[in-house]
Amino acid sequence: HGNKVGKYATQEEEINRQKQMTDMIEEAIDNYDPLEHRTMEELDEMLQEDGRGDDDEDAVVAYRRLRRQEMLEKQQGHRFDGIRMITKPEYVDEVSKAAEGVWVVCLLIEEGNVKCMKLMKPMGEVAEQHPNVKFVSIKSTDAVENFPKANLPCVLMYNSGEMKRQLVGLQAWAEEGRNPTVDSVESALRLAGPLRSAKPRSSSDSEDEDDEDEVERGPSAMGRQGRQSG
């Protein structure tokens, strides 16, 4: 009898496990939401599709808003570490789609270029000292087609996904005839915006604006030199 009781107990346990599994599957099917794990890009594509009813479109918009909020919270709570090299496919997400309020400093460089190397070293130290600012670098021709070598290095500064500044060459980062230093790079970034709140500014607003006029070429310059990828 003991063996039979044990056998029946084992069968009953198996039946209960199967029932629990069936209940879990049915619950998952009942609660399944096809939009739950969609990315922002996929939701954008769905919004562009024709033939969607108002209810469907409202649901897609709501999930897109949720995805955007999740991305903002993730990036705002993140601490960046030094300068990260990015590729062409990463450019849009890493630079022009950064979170609201996040500054992105993007260096357009070319491997082996002497001027680029002179800027990268002190810029890397500044990046490590300011982890709340996102620093990335990318091959210049991956960011802008046919980008002229004469304009290297070029630094693009974005805030909340919008380009705010563009500094071309080394003259923006050091006094004429001198190489960029950590102090000179930090000072230039403070004037341009990314580090404006990092330390007290040492001069008046009007003087800062005059300095910016001397070292900065506006975003329109890049438009004439090449077409930005994206």
Short mmCIF file of C-alpha atoms in Angstrom, two decimals:
data_model
loop_
_atom_site.label_atom_id
_atom_site.label_comp_id
_atom_site.label_asym_id
_atom_site.label_seq_id
_atom_site.Cartn_x
_atom_site.Cartn_y
_atom_site.Cartn_z
CA HIS A 1 0.00 0.00 0.00
CA GLY A 2 2.84 2.32 0.80
CA ASN A 3 4.14 2.19 -2.75
CA LYS A 4 0.68 2.80 -4.23
CA VAL A 5 0.11 5.81 -1.99
CA GLY A 6 3.47 7.21 -2.99
CA LYS A 7 2.68 6.64 -6.67
CA TYR A 8 -0.69 8.36 -6.41
CA ALA A 9 0.89 11.25 -4.52
CA THR A 10 3.48 11.68 -7.28
CA GLN A 11 0.79 11.67 -9.98
CA GLU A 12 -1.27 14.21 -8.05
CA GLU A 13 1.75 16.50 -7.70
CA GLU A 14 2.38 16.25 -11.46
CA ILE A 15 -1.28 17.08 -12.20
CA ASN A 16 -1.08 20.11 -9.90
CA ARG A 17 2.14 21.28 -11.57
CA GLN A 18 0.57 20.95 -15.02
CA LYS A 19 -2.51 22.86 -13.84
CA GLN A 20 -0.36 25.65 -12.42
CA MET A 21 1.57 25.85 -15.68
CA THR A 22 -1.66 25.97 -17.70
CA ASP A 23 -3.02 28.72 -15.44
CA MET A 24 0.20 30.72 -15.87
CA ILE A 25 0.07 30.37 -19.66
CA GLU A 26 -3.59 31.40 -19.79
CA GLU A 27 -2.88 34.40 -17.56
CA ALA A 28 0.04 35.43 -19.73
CA ILE A 29 -2.16 35.21 -22.85
CA ASP A 30 -4.93 37.23 -21.17
CA ASN A 31 -2.47 39.92 -20.08
CA TYR A 32 -0.42 39.95 -23.28
CA ASP A 33 0.14 43.43 -24.67
CA PRO A 34 1.79 43.52 -28.12
CA LEU A 35 3.08 47.06 -27.47
CA GLU A 36 4.70 46.39 -24.11
CA HIS A 37 8.18 45.54 -25.37
CA ARG A 38 8.25 47.73 -28.47
CA THR A 39 11.12 50.21 -28.84
CA MET A 40 10.59 53.90 -29.58
CA GLU A 41 11.67 53.35 -33.19
CA GLU A 42 9.13 50.55 -33.64
CA LEU A 43 6.38 52.65 -32.09
CA ASP A 44 7.26 55.54 -34.42
CA GLU A 45 6.95 53.21 -37.41
CA MET A 46 3.57 51.99 -36.18
CA LEU A 47 2.31 55.56 -35.90
CA GLN A 48 3.24 56.13 -39.54
CA GLU A 49 1.26 53.12 -40.72
CA ASP A 50 -2.13 53.77 -42.32
CA GLY A 51 -5.39 52.16 -41.29
CA ARG A 52 -5.00 52.36 -37.52
CA GLY A 53 -8.07 53.22 -35.46
CA ASP A 54 -8.09 56.06 -32.94
CA ASP A 55 -7.90 53.67 -29.99
CA ASP A 56 -4.90 51.85 -31.44
CA GLU A 57 -3.14 55.11 -32.18
CA ASP A 58 -3.79 56.43 -28.67
CA ALA A 59 -2.29 53.25 -27.22
CA VAL A 60 0.82 53.55 -29.39
CA VAL A 61 1.24 57.22 -28.43
CA ALA A 62 0.88 56.36 -24.74
CA TYR A 63 3.54 53.64 -24.95
CA ARG A 64 5.86 55.92 -26.91
CA ARG A 65 5.52 58.52 -24.16
CA LEU A 66 6.34 55.84 -21.59
CA ARG A 67 9.40 54.66 -23.51
CA ARG A 68 10.63 58.25 -23.79
CA GLN A 69 10.21 58.78 -20.04
CA GLU A 70 12.06 55.56 -19.27
CA MET A 71 14.93 56.64 -21.51
CA LEU A 72 15.09 60.08 -19.85
CA GLU A 73 15.13 58.62 -16.35
CA LYS A 74 17.84 56.14 -17.30
CA GLN A 75 20.11 58.74 -18.87
CA GLN A 76 19.54 61.41 -16.22
CA GLY A 77 20.49 58.97 -13.50
CA HIS A 78 23.56 57.75 -15.39
CA ARG A 79 27.12 58.84 -14.78
CA PHE A 80 29.28 58.94 -17.89
CA ASP A 81 32.90 57.83 -17.79
CA GLY A 82 35.49 59.51 -19.98
CA ILE A 83 35.25 59.77 -23.78
CA ARG A 84 33.51 56.87 -25.51
CA MET A 85 34.24 56.12 -29.16
CA ILE A 86 31.02 55.60 -31.10
CA THR A 87 30.24 54.33 -34.58
CA LYS A 88 28.09 55.77 -37.35
CA PRO A 89 25.00 53.62 -36.50
CA GLU A 90 25.21 54.83 -32.89
CA TYR A 91 25.49 58.52 -33.73
CA VAL A 92 21.82 59.50 -33.70
CA ASP A 93 20.91 57.68 -30.47
CA GLU A 94 24.07 58.67 -28.61
CA VAL A 95 24.24 62.32 -29.71
CA SER A 96 21.10 63.86 -31.17
CA LYS A 97 18.65 61.77 -29.12
CA ALA A 98 20.24 62.30 -25.72
CA ALA A 99 17.99 62.91 -22.73
CA GLU A 100 16.39 66.24 -21.90
CA GLY A 101 18.86 68.49 -20.10
CA VAL A 102 21.90 66.31 -20.86
CA TRP A 103 24.89 67.96 -22.55
CA VAL A 104 26.73 65.89 -25.15
CA VAL A 105 30.22 66.86 -26.31
CA CYS A 106 30.97 65.06 -29.58
CA LEU A 107 34.50 65.14 -30.99
CA LEU A 108 34.88 64.62 -34.74
CA ILE A 109 38.37 63.21 -35.16
CA GLU A 110 40.63 61.19 -37.41
CA GLU A 111 43.02 58.56 -36.15
CA GLY A 112 46.63 59.70 -36.38
CA ASN A 113 45.74 63.37 -36.88
CA VAL A 114 48.19 65.42 -34.78
CA LYS A 115 45.72 68.20 -33.95
CA CYS A 116 43.10 65.69 -32.86
CA MET A 117 45.56 63.97 -30.55
CA LYS A 118 46.53 67.30 -28.99
CA LEU A 119 42.91 67.92 -28.03
CA MET A 120 41.89 64.38 -27.09
CA LYS A 121 44.31 64.02 -24.15
CA PRO A 122 43.18 67.06 -22.10
CA MET A 123 39.56 66.55 -23.20
CA GLY A 124 39.72 63.01 -21.80
CA GLU A 125 40.84 64.31 -18.41
CA VAL A 126 38.06 66.90 -18.39
CA ALA A 127 35.54 64.18 -19.28
CA GLU A 128 36.63 62.10 -16.29
CA GLN A 129 36.24 65.10 -13.98
CA HIS A 130 32.70 65.86 -15.19
CA PRO A 131 30.75 62.55 -15.36
CA ASN A 132 27.41 64.37 -15.65
CA VAL A 133 28.37 65.49 -19.19
CA LYS A 134 28.43 62.93 -21.97
CA PHE A 135 31.65 62.92 -24.02
CA VAL A 136 31.88 60.86 -27.22
CA SER A 137 34.16 60.76 -30.23
CA ILE A 138 33.52 59.58 -33.77
CA LYS A 139 35.42 59.39 -37.04
CA SER A 140 34.71 62.70 -38.75
CA THR A 141 33.55 61.22 -42.05
CA ASP A 142 31.16 58.90 -40.22
CA ALA A 143 29.41 61.89 -38.66
CA VAL A 144 29.62 64.23 -41.68
CA GLU A 145 30.15 63.00 -45.21
CA ASN A 146 33.22 64.46 -46.93
CA PHE A 147 34.24 66.35 -43.80
CA PRO A 148 37.37 68.41 -44.64
CA LYS A 149 40.54 67.43 -42.78
CA ALA A 150 41.48 71.11 -42.54
CA ASN A 151 38.66 71.58 -40.01
CA LEU A 152 39.85 68.87 -37.63
CA PRO A 153 39.34 68.56 -34.77
CA CYS A 154 35.71 69.65 -34.71
CA VAL A 155 33.61 69.55 -31.55
CA LEU A 156 29.80 69.53 -31.64
CA MET A 157 27.90 70.31 -28.46
CA TYR A 158 24.31 69.16 -28.05
CA ASN A 159 21.79 69.81 -25.31
CA SER A 160 18.44 68.02 -25.16
CA GLY A 161 19.02 66.68 -28.68
CA GLU A 162 19.70 70.08 -30.25
CA MET A 163 23.11 71.29 -31.45
CA LYS A 164 24.09 74.42 -29.52
CA ARG A 165 27.72 74.99 -30.45
CA GLN A 166 30.33 73.96 -32.99
CA LEU A 167 34.02 74.68 -32.43
CA VAL A 168 36.43 74.06 -35.30
CA GLY A 169 40.19 73.59 -35.04
CA LEU A 170 42.49 74.08 -32.05
CA GLN A 171 42.24 77.87 -31.81
CA ALA A 172 39.09 77.56 -29.71
CA TRP A 173 40.84 75.45 -27.09
CA ALA A 174 44.12 77.26 -26.38
CA GLU A 175 45.97 80.52 -26.87
CA GLU A 176 47.59 80.92 -30.25
CA GLY A 177 50.76 78.90 -30.53
CA ARG A 178 50.02 76.80 -27.46
CA ASN A 179 48.64 73.30 -27.05
CA PRO A 180 45.31 72.73 -25.29
CA THR A 181 45.52 72.00 -21.57
CA VAL A 182 42.96 70.67 -19.09
CA ASP A 183 42.39 74.22 -17.84
CA SER A 184 42.02 75.76 -21.30
CA VAL A 185 39.66 73.00 -22.47
CA GLU A 186 37.56 73.30 -19.31
CA SER A 187 37.40 77.07 -19.74
CA ALA A 188 36.27 76.77 -23.37
CA LEU A 189 33.55 74.26 -22.44
CA ARG A 190 32.38 76.57 -19.67
CA LEU A 191 32.02 79.43 -22.13
CA ALA A 192 30.30 77.23 -24.70
CA GLY A 193 27.75 75.77 -22.28
CA PRO A 194 28.42 72.16 -21.23
CA LEU A 195 30.34 73.17 -18.10
CA ARG A 196 28.68 76.51 -17.50
CA SER A 197 27.23 75.39 -14.17
CA ALA A 198 30.28 73.37 -13.12
CA LYS A 199 32.27 76.31 -11.76
CA PRO A 200 31.73 80.05 -11.24
CA ARG A 201 32.36 82.03 -14.38
CA SER A 202 35.34 84.35 -14.17
CA SER A 203 34.09 87.09 -16.48
CA SER A 204 30.92 88.98 -17.34
CA ASP A 205 28.30 87.69 -19.76
CA SER A 206 29.18 90.32 -22.33
CA GLU A 207 32.87 89.37 -22.25
CA ASP A 208 31.97 85.70 -22.58
CA GLU A 209 29.82 86.42 -25.63
CA ASP A 210 32.72 88.33 -27.22
CA ASP A 211 35.02 85.38 -26.57
CA GLU A 212 32.53 82.98 -28.13
CA ASP A 213 32.32 85.13 -31.26
CA GLU A 214 36.10 84.87 -31.63
CA VAL A 215 36.40 81.09 -31.24
CA GLU A 216 33.14 79.75 -32.59
CA ARG A 217 31.89 78.94 -36.03
CA GLY A 218 28.13 78.50 -36.13
CA PRO A 219 26.31 75.30 -37.10
CA SER A 220 25.77 76.71 -40.60
CA ALA A 221 29.46 76.24 -41.31
CA MET A 222 29.13 72.48 -41.04
CA GLY A 223 26.18 72.54 -43.40
CA ARG A 224 28.35 74.09 -46.08
CA GLN A 225 31.17 71.62 -45.53
CA GLY A 226 29.29 68.38 -45.65
CA ARG A 227 26.01 66.64 -44.98
CA GLN A 228 25.48 65.31 -41.47
CA SER A 229 24.55 61.64 -41.23
CA GLY A 230 21.30 60.68 -39.59
#
